[in-house]
Each structure stands twice: as C-alpha cells, then as structure tokens.
GROMACS .gro file of C-alpha atoms in nm:
model
  414
    1UNK     CA    1  26.434   1.531  35.634
    2UNK     CA    2  26.573   1.257  35.427
    3UNK     CA    3  26.893   1.113  35.585
    4UNK     CA    4  27.098   1.063  35.259
    5UNK     CA    5  27.177   1.308  34.994
    6UNK     CA    6  27.095   1.186  34.630
    7UNK     CA    7  27.276   1.283  34.349
    8UNK     CA    8  27.078   1.528  34.071
    9UNK     CA    9  27.033   1.267  33.828
   10UNK     CA   10  26.847   1.040  34.066
   11UNK     CA   11  26.510   0.878  33.876
   12UNK     CA   12  26.168   0.806  33.999
   13UNK     CA   13  26.317   0.425  34.050
   14UNK     CA   14  26.611   0.534  34.263
   15UNK     CA   15  26.406   0.707  34.492
   16UNK     CA   16  26.122   0.424  34.491
   17UNK     CA   17  26.426   0.157  34.545
   18UNK     CA   18  26.481   0.333  34.871
   19UNK     CA   19  26.206   0.129  34.989
   20UNK     CA   20  26.186  -0.180  34.781
   21UNK     CA   21  26.501  -0.260  34.636
   22UNK     CA   22  26.646  -0.536  34.418
   23UNK     CA   23  26.670  -0.792  34.664
   24UNK     CA   24  26.295  -0.726  34.781
   25UNK     CA   25  26.219  -0.811  34.423
   26UNK     CA   26  26.434  -1.104  34.368
   27UNK     CA   27  26.261  -1.264  34.667
   28UNK     CA   28  25.950  -1.194  34.512
   29UNK     CA   29  26.052  -1.365  34.217
   30UNK     CA   30  26.204  -1.670  34.396
   31UNK     CA   31  25.889  -1.679  34.612
   32UNK     CA   32  25.655  -1.693  34.305
   33UNK     CA   33  25.846  -1.948  34.152
   34UNK     CA   34  25.833  -2.197  34.443
   35UNK     CA   35  25.471  -2.123  34.488
   36UNK     CA   36  25.380  -2.187  34.106
   37UNK     CA   37  25.581  -2.550  34.129
   38UNK     CA   38  25.375  -2.595  34.474
   39UNK     CA   39  25.070  -2.511  34.308
   40UNK     CA   40  25.102  -2.727  33.991
   41UNK     CA   41  25.221  -3.029  34.221
   42UNK     CA   42  24.897  -3.028  34.376
   43UNK     CA   43  24.647  -2.924  34.102
   44UNK     CA   44  24.840  -3.076  33.793
   45UNK     CA   45  25.108  -2.913  33.551
   46UNK     CA   46  25.071  -2.584  33.402
   47UNK     CA   47  25.212  -2.596  33.026
   48UNK     CA   48  25.203  -2.246  32.970
   49UNK     CA   49  25.380  -2.118  33.283
   50UNK     CA   50  25.759  -2.073  33.297
   51UNK     CA   51  25.944  -1.935  33.569
   52UNK     CA   52  25.931  -1.550  33.622
   53UNK     CA   53  26.209  -1.328  33.621
   54UNK     CA   54  26.350  -1.037  33.758
   55UNK     CA   55  26.254  -0.823  33.472
   56UNK     CA   56  25.917  -0.960  33.438
   57UNK     CA   57  25.848  -0.893  33.786
   58UNK     CA   58  25.947  -0.507  33.740
   59UNK     CA   59  25.714  -0.518  33.470
   60UNK     CA   60  25.445  -0.677  33.678
   61UNK     CA   61  25.483  -0.408  33.933
   62UNK     CA   62  25.484  -0.142  33.663
   63UNK     CA   63  25.146  -0.266  33.505
   64UNK     CA   64  24.974  -0.251  33.858
   65UNK     CA   65  25.126   0.102  33.951
   66UNK     CA   66  24.988   0.216  33.616
   67UNK     CA   67  24.663   0.182  33.761
   68UNK     CA   68  24.712   0.458  33.995
   69UNK     CA   69  24.781   0.716  33.758
   70UNK     CA   70  24.489   0.619  33.464
   71UNK     CA   71  24.255   0.502  33.747
   72UNK     CA   72  24.129   0.201  33.501
   73UNK     CA   73  23.890  -0.018  33.693
   74UNK     CA   74  24.075  -0.350  33.589
   75UNK     CA   75  24.434  -0.366  33.514
   76UNK     CA   76  24.370  -0.608  33.235
   77UNK     CA   77  24.231  -0.257  33.058
   78UNK     CA   78  24.567  -0.208  32.951
   79UNK     CA   79  24.529  -0.448  32.695
   80UNK     CA   80  24.179  -0.375  32.566
   81UNK     CA   81  24.051  -0.181  32.266
   82UNK     CA   82  23.854   0.055  32.512
   83UNK     CA   83  23.902   0.377  32.679
   84UNK     CA   84  24.185   0.251  32.939
   85UNK     CA   85  24.381   0.069  32.675
   86UNK     CA   86  24.725   0.165  32.676
   87UNK     CA   87  24.918   0.057  32.344
   88UNK     CA   88  25.262   0.210  32.432
   89UNK     CA   89  25.309  -0.037  32.739
   90UNK     CA   90  25.100  -0.341  32.663
   91UNK     CA   91  25.361  -0.436  32.440
   92UNK     CA   92  25.610  -0.527  32.665
   93UNK     CA   93  25.438  -0.813  32.815
   94UNK     CA   94  25.095  -1.002  32.658
   95UNK     CA   95  24.816  -1.027  32.869
   96UNK     CA   96  24.777  -1.405  32.899
   97UNK     CA   97  25.153  -1.386  33.050
   98UNK     CA   98  25.064  -1.097  33.317
   99UNK     CA   99  24.771  -1.333  33.413
  100UNK     CA  100  24.969  -1.624  33.473
  101UNK     CA  101  25.235  -1.418  33.700
  102UNK     CA  102  24.917  -1.279  33.911
  103UNK     CA  103  24.794  -1.606  33.972
  104UNK     CA  104  25.085  -1.734  34.112
  105UNK     CA  105  25.219  -1.391  34.273
  106UNK     CA  106  25.329  -1.441  34.630
  107UNK     CA  107  25.594  -1.300  34.867
  108UNK     CA  108  25.580  -1.584  35.107
  109UNK     CA  109  25.499  -1.954  34.917
  110UNK     CA  110  25.509  -2.164  35.214
  111UNK     CA  111  25.376  -2.119  35.565
  112UNK     CA  112  25.590  -2.202  35.844
  113UNK     CA  113  25.489  -2.428  36.145
  114UNK     CA  114  25.530  -2.169  36.403
  115UNK     CA  115  25.342  -1.899  36.191
  116UNK     CA  116  24.983  -1.789  36.363
  117UNK     CA  117  24.958  -1.444  36.255
  118UNK     CA  118  24.752  -1.406  35.969
  119UNK     CA  119  24.967  -1.166  35.782
  120UNK     CA  120  25.224  -1.407  35.763
  121UNK     CA  121  25.218  -1.374  35.352
  122UNK     CA  122  25.309  -1.047  35.366
  123UNK     CA  123  25.475  -0.957  35.706
  124UNK     CA  124  25.836  -1.011  35.547
  125UNK     CA  125  25.739  -0.695  35.281
  126UNK     CA  126  25.606  -0.489  35.560
  127UNK     CA  127  25.918  -0.501  35.779
  128UNK     CA  128  26.148  -0.458  35.491
  129UNK     CA  129  25.934  -0.159  35.380
  130UNK     CA  130  25.968  -0.050  35.746
  131UNK     CA  131  26.307  -0.049  35.732
  132UNK     CA  132  26.303   0.132  35.451
  133UNK     CA  133  26.144   0.425  35.612
  134UNK     CA  134  26.347   0.423  35.927
  135UNK     CA  135  26.679   0.443  35.708
  136UNK     CA  136  26.581   0.684  35.462
  137UNK     CA  137  26.404   0.986  35.655
  138UNK     CA  138  26.403   1.116  35.970
  139UNK     CA  139  26.049   1.289  36.091
  140UNK     CA  140  25.983   1.636  36.260
  141UNK     CA  141  25.862   1.642  36.608
  142UNK     CA  142  25.483   1.670  36.552
  143UNK     CA  143  25.341   1.360  36.393
  144UNK     CA  144  24.968   1.253  36.362
  145UNK     CA  145  24.821   0.925  36.417
  146UNK     CA  146  24.548   0.837  36.188
  147UNK     CA  147  24.363   0.594  35.911
  148UNK     CA  148  24.474   0.742  35.574
  149UNK     CA  149  24.185   0.813  35.336
  150UNK     CA  150  24.223   0.551  35.023
  151UNK     CA  151  24.026   0.659  34.749
  152UNK     CA  152  23.818   0.508  34.512
  153UNK     CA  153  23.785   0.589  34.124
  154UNK     CA  154  23.490   0.860  34.150
  155UNK     CA  155  23.371   0.739  33.789
  156UNK     CA  156  23.329   0.381  33.946
  157UNK     CA  157  23.116   0.494  34.238
  158UNK     CA  158  22.920   0.723  34.021
  159UNK     CA  159  22.839   0.419  33.777
  160UNK     CA  160  22.825   0.092  34.062
  161UNK     CA  161  22.517  -0.013  34.250
  162UNK     CA  162  22.464  -0.003  34.580
  163UNK     CA  163  22.509  -0.333  34.651
  164UNK     CA  164  22.838  -0.326  34.461
  165UNK     CA  165  22.956  -0.041  34.663
  166UNK     CA  166  22.890  -0.203  35.002
  167UNK     CA  167  23.090  -0.509  34.914
  168UNK     CA  168  23.381  -0.313  34.771
  169UNK     CA  169  23.414  -0.106  35.063
  170UNK     CA  170  23.405  -0.423  35.323
  171UNK     CA  171  23.753  -0.483  35.406
  172UNK     CA  172  23.874  -0.742  35.638
  173UNK     CA  173  24.170  -0.526  35.818
  174UNK     CA  174  24.207  -0.147  35.897
  175UNK     CA  175  24.520   0.034  35.792
  176UNK     CA  176  24.662   0.279  36.051
  177UNK     CA  177  24.966   0.531  36.026
  178UNK     CA  178  25.211   0.734  36.197
  179UNK     CA  179  25.283   1.040  35.964
  180UNK     CA  180  25.505   1.324  35.984
  181UNK     CA  181  25.262   1.617  35.988
  182UNK     CA  182  25.532   1.918  35.841
  183UNK     CA  183  25.613   1.683  35.517
  184UNK     CA  184  25.309   1.420  35.488
  185UNK     CA  185  25.593   1.162  35.481
  186UNK     CA  186  25.431   0.840  35.638
  187UNK     CA  187  25.676   0.695  35.878
  188UNK     CA  188  25.527   0.379  35.987
  189UNK     CA  189  25.223   0.141  35.870
  190UNK     CA  190  25.032  -0.054  36.122
  191UNK     CA  191  24.776  -0.301  35.977
  192UNK     CA  192  24.517  -0.429  36.195
  193UNK     CA  193  24.348  -0.789  36.091
  194UNK     CA  194  24.002  -0.872  36.140
  195UNK     CA  195  24.072  -1.222  36.261
  196UNK     CA  196  23.733  -1.339  36.362
  197UNK     CA  197  23.400  -1.218  36.487
  198UNK     CA  198  23.495  -1.276  36.843
  199UNK     CA  199  23.614  -1.081  37.120
  200UNK     CA  200  23.963  -0.982  36.921
  201UNK     CA  201  23.767  -0.950  36.578
  202UNK     CA  202  23.782  -0.571  36.462
  203UNK     CA  203  23.416  -0.564  36.467
  204UNK     CA  204  23.367  -0.660  36.818
  205UNK     CA  205  23.675  -0.393  36.902
  206UNK     CA  206  23.573  -0.093  36.653
  207UNK     CA  207  23.435   0.135  36.911
  208UNK     CA  208  23.636   0.027  37.208
  209UNK     CA  209  23.924   0.197  37.367
  210UNK     CA  210  24.167  -0.151  37.369
  211UNK     CA  211  24.184  -0.144  37.015
  212UNK     CA  212  24.268   0.211  36.931
  213UNK     CA  213  24.512   0.152  37.249
  214UNK     CA  214  24.677  -0.129  37.088
  215UNK     CA  215  24.732   0.037  36.736
  216UNK     CA  216  24.854   0.362  36.910
  217UNK     CA  217  25.121   0.173  37.078
  218UNK     CA  218  25.227  -0.020  36.783
  219UNK     CA  219  25.262   0.252  36.589
  220UNK     CA  220  25.473   0.457  36.853
  221UNK     CA  221  25.701   0.170  36.924
  222UNK     CA  222  25.999   0.325  36.791
  223UNK     CA  223  25.918   0.642  36.899
  224UNK     CA  224  26.027   0.621  37.273
  225UNK     CA  225  26.271   0.883  37.429
  226UNK     CA  226  26.243   1.133  37.106
  227UNK     CA  227  26.041   1.391  37.248
  228UNK     CA  228  25.796   1.341  36.975
  229UNK     CA  229  25.444   1.537  37.005
  230UNK     CA  230  25.173   1.302  36.867
  231UNK     CA  231  24.852   1.426  36.746
  232UNK     CA  232  24.524   1.204  36.798
  233UNK     CA  233  24.169   1.181  36.675
  234UNK     CA  234  23.906   1.092  36.929
  235UNK     CA  235  23.892   0.730  36.898
  236UNK     CA  236  24.303   0.713  37.031
  237UNK     CA  237  24.269   0.979  37.261
  238UNK     CA  238  24.274   0.904  37.642
  239UNK     CA  239  24.420   0.964  37.981
  240UNK     CA  240  24.549   0.638  38.057
  241UNK     CA  241  24.731   0.650  37.710
  242UNK     CA  242  24.878   0.991  37.721
  243UNK     CA  243  25.039   0.905  38.072
  244UNK     CA  244  25.185   0.572  37.933
  245UNK     CA  245  25.336   0.773  37.666
  246UNK     CA  246  25.461   1.088  37.875
  247UNK     CA  247  25.668   0.782  38.087
  248UNK     CA  248  25.819   0.667  37.749
  249UNK     CA  249  25.927   1.042  37.634
  250UNK     CA  250  25.642   1.073  37.419
  251UNK     CA  251  25.422   1.411  37.407
  252UNK     CA  252  25.053   1.405  37.321
  253UNK     CA  253  24.783   1.626  37.203
  254UNK     CA  254  24.420   1.513  37.135
  255UNK     CA  255  24.060   1.584  37.028
  256UNK     CA  256  23.848   1.460  37.310
  257UNK     CA  257  23.451   1.320  37.260
  258UNK     CA  258  23.236   1.202  37.502
  259UNK     CA  259  23.074   0.951  37.264
  260UNK     CA  260  23.407   0.823  37.134
  261UNK     CA  261  23.675   0.848  37.362
  262UNK     CA  262  23.790   0.678  37.643
  263UNK     CA  263  23.711   0.923  37.920
  264UNK     CA  264  23.806   0.694  38.243
  265UNK     CA  265  23.943   0.947  38.504
  266UNK     CA  266  23.870   1.308  38.341
  267UNK     CA  267  23.638   1.538  38.516
  268UNK     CA  268  23.241   1.474  38.445
  269UNK     CA  269  23.192   1.863  38.473
  270UNK     CA  270  23.427   1.954  38.202
  271UNK     CA  271  23.287   1.655  37.943
  272UNK     CA  272  22.924   1.827  37.965
  273UNK     CA  273  22.809   2.135  37.816
  274UNK     CA  274  22.781   2.439  38.064
  275UNK     CA  275  22.433   2.585  38.053
  276UNK     CA  276  22.512   2.983  38.019
  277UNK     CA  277  22.566   3.047  37.647
  278UNK     CA  278  22.916   3.103  37.581
  279UNK     CA  279  23.084   3.348  37.304
  280UNK     CA  280  23.319   3.208  37.014
  281UNK     CA  281  23.662   3.180  37.166
  282UNK     CA  282  23.583   3.118  37.541
  283UNK     CA  283  23.750   2.829  37.701
  284UNK     CA  284  23.793   2.657  38.016
  285UNK     CA  285  24.092   2.459  38.194
  286UNK     CA  286  24.146   2.176  38.445
  287UNK     CA  287  24.526   2.044  38.471
  288UNK     CA  288  24.650   1.763  38.651
  289UNK     CA  289  25.061   1.758  38.650
  290UNK     CA  290  25.119   1.808  38.335
  291UNK     CA  291  24.802   1.672  38.164
  292UNK     CA  292  24.562   1.983  38.052
  293UNK     CA  293  24.194   1.935  37.971
  294UNK     CA  294  24.077   2.213  37.751
  295UNK     CA  295  23.680   2.299  37.675
  296UNK     CA  296  23.684   2.557  37.363
  297UNK     CA  297  23.357   2.693  37.222
  298UNK     CA  298  23.339   2.773  36.857
  299UNK     CA  299  22.964   2.746  36.720
  300UNK     CA  300  23.040   2.417  36.953
  301UNK     CA  301  23.202   2.282  37.223
  302UNK     CA  302  23.527   2.085  37.123
  303UNK     CA  303  23.741   1.941  37.399
  304UNK     CA  304  24.124   1.876  37.396
  305UNK     CA  305  24.344   1.653  37.610
  306UNK     CA  306  24.709   1.727  37.569
  307UNK     CA  307  25.063   1.754  37.810
  308UNK     CA  308  25.264   1.901  37.499
  309UNK     CA  309  25.167   2.257  37.533
  310UNK     CA  310  25.137   2.495  37.823
  311UNK     CA  311  24.715   2.547  37.860
  312UNK     CA  312  24.804   2.952  37.943
  313UNK     CA  313  24.955   3.020  37.595
  314UNK     CA  314  24.775   3.167  37.327
  315UNK     CA  315  24.710   3.081  36.958
  316UNK     CA  316  24.457   3.221  36.763
  317UNK     CA  317  24.240   3.017  36.467
  318UNK     CA  318  24.215   3.216  36.164
  319UNK     CA  319  23.888   3.201  35.947
  320UNK     CA  320  23.800   3.334  35.629
  321UNK     CA  321  23.455   3.488  35.723
  322UNK     CA  322  23.517   3.558  36.122
  323UNK     CA  323  23.864   3.661  36.116
  324UNK     CA  324  24.065   3.568  36.424
  325UNK     CA  325  23.949   3.361  36.731
  326UNK     CA  326  24.134   3.347  37.036
  327UNK     CA  327  24.218   2.986  37.155
  328UNK     CA  328  24.495   2.792  37.369
  329UNK     CA  329  24.810   2.718  37.170
  330UNK     CA  330  24.718   2.351  37.143
  331UNK     CA  331  24.413   2.410  36.977
  332UNK     CA  332  24.596   2.597  36.720
  333UNK     CA  333  24.889   2.336  36.685
  334UNK     CA  334  24.610   2.093  36.617
  335UNK     CA  335  24.416   2.248  36.370
  336UNK     CA  336  24.706   2.355  36.201
  337UNK     CA  337  24.885   1.975  36.169
  338UNK     CA  338  24.500   1.808  36.100
  339UNK     CA  339  24.452   2.071  35.796
  340UNK     CA  340  24.809   1.943  35.650
  341UNK     CA  341  24.705   1.550  35.675
  342UNK     CA  342  24.360   1.661  35.499
  343UNK     CA  343  24.554   1.847  35.227
  344UNK     CA  344  24.806   1.555  35.195
  345UNK     CA  345  24.510   1.297  35.172
  346UNK     CA  346  24.347   1.546  34.890
  347UNK     CA  347  24.686   1.564  34.689
  348UNK     CA  348  24.784   1.177  34.770
  349UNK     CA  349  24.489   0.947  34.818
  350UNK     CA  350  24.397   0.962  34.429
  351UNK     CA  351  24.705   0.805  34.371
  352UNK     CA  352  24.644   0.472  34.533
  353UNK     CA  353  24.645   0.136  34.320
  354UNK     CA  354  24.315   0.068  34.169
  355UNK     CA  355  24.366  -0.283  34.122
  356UNK     CA  356  24.123  -0.480  34.397
  357UNK     CA  357  24.219  -0.810  34.498
  358UNK     CA  358  24.010  -1.072  34.664
  359UNK     CA  359  24.289  -1.175  34.904
  360UNK     CA  360  24.315  -0.960  35.219
  361UNK     CA  361  24.734  -0.994  35.212
  362UNK     CA  362  24.722  -0.889  34.871
  363UNK     CA  363  24.484  -0.593  34.942
  364UNK     CA  364  24.737  -0.463  35.179
  365UNK     CA  365  25.045  -0.546  34.922
  366UNK     CA  366  24.924  -0.291  34.704
  367UNK     CA  367  24.839  -0.027  34.967
  368UNK     CA  368  25.171  -0.055  35.093
  369UNK     CA  369  25.324  -0.028  34.738
  370UNK     CA  370  25.130   0.312  34.723
  371UNK     CA  371  25.218   0.443  35.005
  372UNK     CA  372  25.600   0.382  34.947
  373UNK     CA  373  25.562   0.548  34.609
  374UNK     CA  374  25.399   0.850  34.789
  375UNK     CA  375  25.674   0.834  35.019
  376UNK     CA  376  25.943   0.825  34.720
  377UNK     CA  377  25.762   1.142  34.580
  378UNK     CA  378  25.791   1.341  34.926
  379UNK     CA  379  26.185   1.229  34.917
  380UNK     CA  380  26.198   1.336  34.554
  381UNK     CA  381  26.059   1.665  34.593
  382UNK     CA  382  26.270   1.729  34.878
  383UNK     CA  383  26.563   1.663  34.669
  384UNK     CA  384  26.808   1.849  34.460
  385UNK     CA  385  26.664   1.623  34.146
  386UNK     CA  386  26.364   1.784  34.207
  387UNK     CA  387  26.533   2.148  34.088
  388UNK     CA  388  26.635   1.980  33.772
  389UNK     CA  389  26.327   1.806  33.633
  390UNK     CA  390  26.017   1.914  33.870
  391UNK     CA  391  25.782   1.638  33.789
  392UNK     CA  392  25.433   1.637  33.940
  393UNK     CA  393  25.317   1.302  34.127
  394UNK     CA  394  25.135   1.199  33.812
  395UNK     CA  395  25.460   1.253  33.606
  396UNK     CA  396  25.663   1.082  33.871
  397UNK     CA  397  25.418   0.765  33.885
  398UNK     CA  398  25.424   0.733  33.497
  399UNK     CA  399  25.825   0.796  33.504
  400UNK     CA  400  25.825   0.491  33.765
  401UNK     CA  401  25.632   0.305  33.543
  402UNK     CA  402  25.831   0.345  33.218
  403UNK     CA  403  26.130   0.287  33.418
  404UNK     CA  404  25.974  -0.054  33.566
  405UNK     CA  405  25.904  -0.182  33.219
  406UNK     CA  406  26.259  -0.071  33.067
  407UNK     CA  407  26.098   0.175  32.824
  408UNK     CA  408  26.343   0.498  32.954
  409UNK     CA  409  26.661   0.442  33.121
  410UNK     CA  410  26.705   0.544  33.484
  411UNK     CA  411  26.880   0.885  33.438
  412UNK     CA  412  26.626   1.169  33.411
  413UNK     CA  413  26.607   1.371  33.094
  414UNK     CA  414  26.683   1.740  33.069
   0.00000   0.00000   0.00000
C-alpha cells in the first residue's frame, strides 16, 4: 500500500504530483524554451512565440489529459464547435498558443555527445517517474509482468478504414510493466525500442526468448531479495530465467506454451499431450529441485512452471456453469492474479490519453503520464481522502484537469 499518509483534504493534483512534481514540470518549461530558441536559431525567428511559463505548462498538460476522459480524436477539438468542444476549459488558453507549445514541447532539448540511447529525450522523465513509484508505494508479494492493454477509442476504430487502423497500430516500441496484482498499481515501466531491423530490432526479437528474458530482468532489477512472486505469460516463462531469478530471491509462476516459450531443459514427455483422454481437473507433475512443471487438463492441456508453490498443495478453479474444478494451488493462484489484471485493464485502459503524436518519445511520454494518473487514482482510493469525496476514475481525471488549468482550488469540496 501507500508509504505515506495523505491528508483528508488531499486533491487529485496532490496525488498526481507524487509522481510528476513541480520541479519536473519546471524542467519541461526550461527545456521547451531552450528548444524553441534552438529551433528558431536554425529555421528563422518566430514572432508569435513567447517563452512558456509553469502555469501554461500545467494548462498544456491539462488539455492533453482531458482527452483521456472525453476521448476526442484530436486535442484541438476542444476549441472547435463540434461534439467534442469544451467551452469551459477552452477559454484558459487560445488554440494558437496551445499549438505553439505543442510544436516546441520538449523534456530534453539537447543531445549530449555521450548519448546513444534512443529514448534520451524522455529518459530523465522516466527515471523521475520510477523514483516516484518506488517512494510512494510498497507492492504486495504477488506481481505480474505483462504488456498492458492500451485501449483505442472505439468510436474511431468503428469509423476508420482498415488502412488507417493498420497504420495507427504500428508502434516503434513495446511497453512492458511490473504490476502489483492485489491493487493494480504499476510498479515499474520498461520501454523497448524498435531501434532497427537488424538482429537487435524488436521485429527480429519479438518471438524469441532473449527479448522477453531481457525485459523480465530489466523489470525485476529492483526486486532482488524481497521474496516477490512474479507471474509471467508464455513469452517470458522459461526454466533458465526462473532459475536465475531464484538465485536473486525472486520466485515465479508462469504459463508455459510449447510454441511461444523457451522450453530448453524441460522434459519433452510433459510438453506432448497424452494419447489417453483425460477428465477435467486431472494433472501430471515433474519436479527438479524447487521447480515444478505441471500439466493440468481443463477442456485442453495447460502447462505451468513454478518454484513459488508446492505442487502437492490443492486448489480449486470455480466456474459458473461447471462448478468447482480441482487443480494444484499454483494454477488457482495464476488464474486469480491474471483475472485481476484483466479487470484492471478493463477499468483503466480506456483512460489513456487519446493524443497520438508521430514522434516515438512523445508517444511514450503520454503513455507514461496516463499510467501515472491511474497510479495516482489507485493511491487516492486507498487514502482517507477517498472516504470524504469518493470520486470515480472519470471524476478524478476531470478534477485533475480543472486543477491543472487553475479552474479550481486544490482542496476538495465537501
């Protein structure tokens, strides 16, 4: 849960600023003004540009965040006369001023000579965000590694052509997270760039174990020695990785797939389906030290690799139609934690910022901001302030937008 007690009067902005404090926003102001100066020195002066202020930067973020609640296809719809126009916030800043800030917006204006990392324009922000996640929240023992569902606007998907949809879905990076499976709080973000079409590019590694092993190690680099139980999908699950994690005091439970997983070192007899028909709930087990490979049958064969649960301990899967199906405890635990993450995706994925820039670092930035707001809301729900005001996720987002735009004071109304 939260590591600090927030006051009863804490606002949406207070929770958001646990992760994106004023010093981070001030840096955005400085870097944006530096980039605007550099750009104009190179391409000619822009008489309409005036240096951005902290108040304007907060308003700029507020406008972008408003697209996560109202799902307008373009943030510029706020100033239009159409369905997505929003007269209550459009008066804070003119459209032309907003577009100027958007044109020059930067987090790192200059590339240092030593920089080789493709995310250099956003890495300081991601590092700051990670520090905020680490200091504000203590996760539960059980956590999940996965790619979060980033929802697209269903209205847009229904109206766009197949070509537009293909073009829109093509990202130059993959986003992975380590997530607390009891609260949904995202503890760590890892971004893997498609830096080229060579052997190290994302396309070349997408279905290969080395990429997913690298992702898992990066996400768990701060988890050593804490006895965490990490749940993984088929693409990450592998015997070598789990044994390596066990040496670091990290325990695992993962779904195994003969097609998607790295099955090196696993007995082939357990990876092939038995010829004799099986009844639901039956399972076979093979063990090596603390590691168990479980093959469980329920309208199909499901295989699990774990060193976190004893294979002889019994659990149960409850189905609405067929009632209780017996299974090892590891299977029950995996199903429970996975279903929680599905519920999280259903609830929070629709609140990702709708603005889709062309630049990869900006796409990552707006995804990271969306995750920070979802995390802020989770902390709000766990605080005493929630019992005073009880905002829904949408109301919390609207409140944050108004506070960033300076339309409301930061103390909640009673």
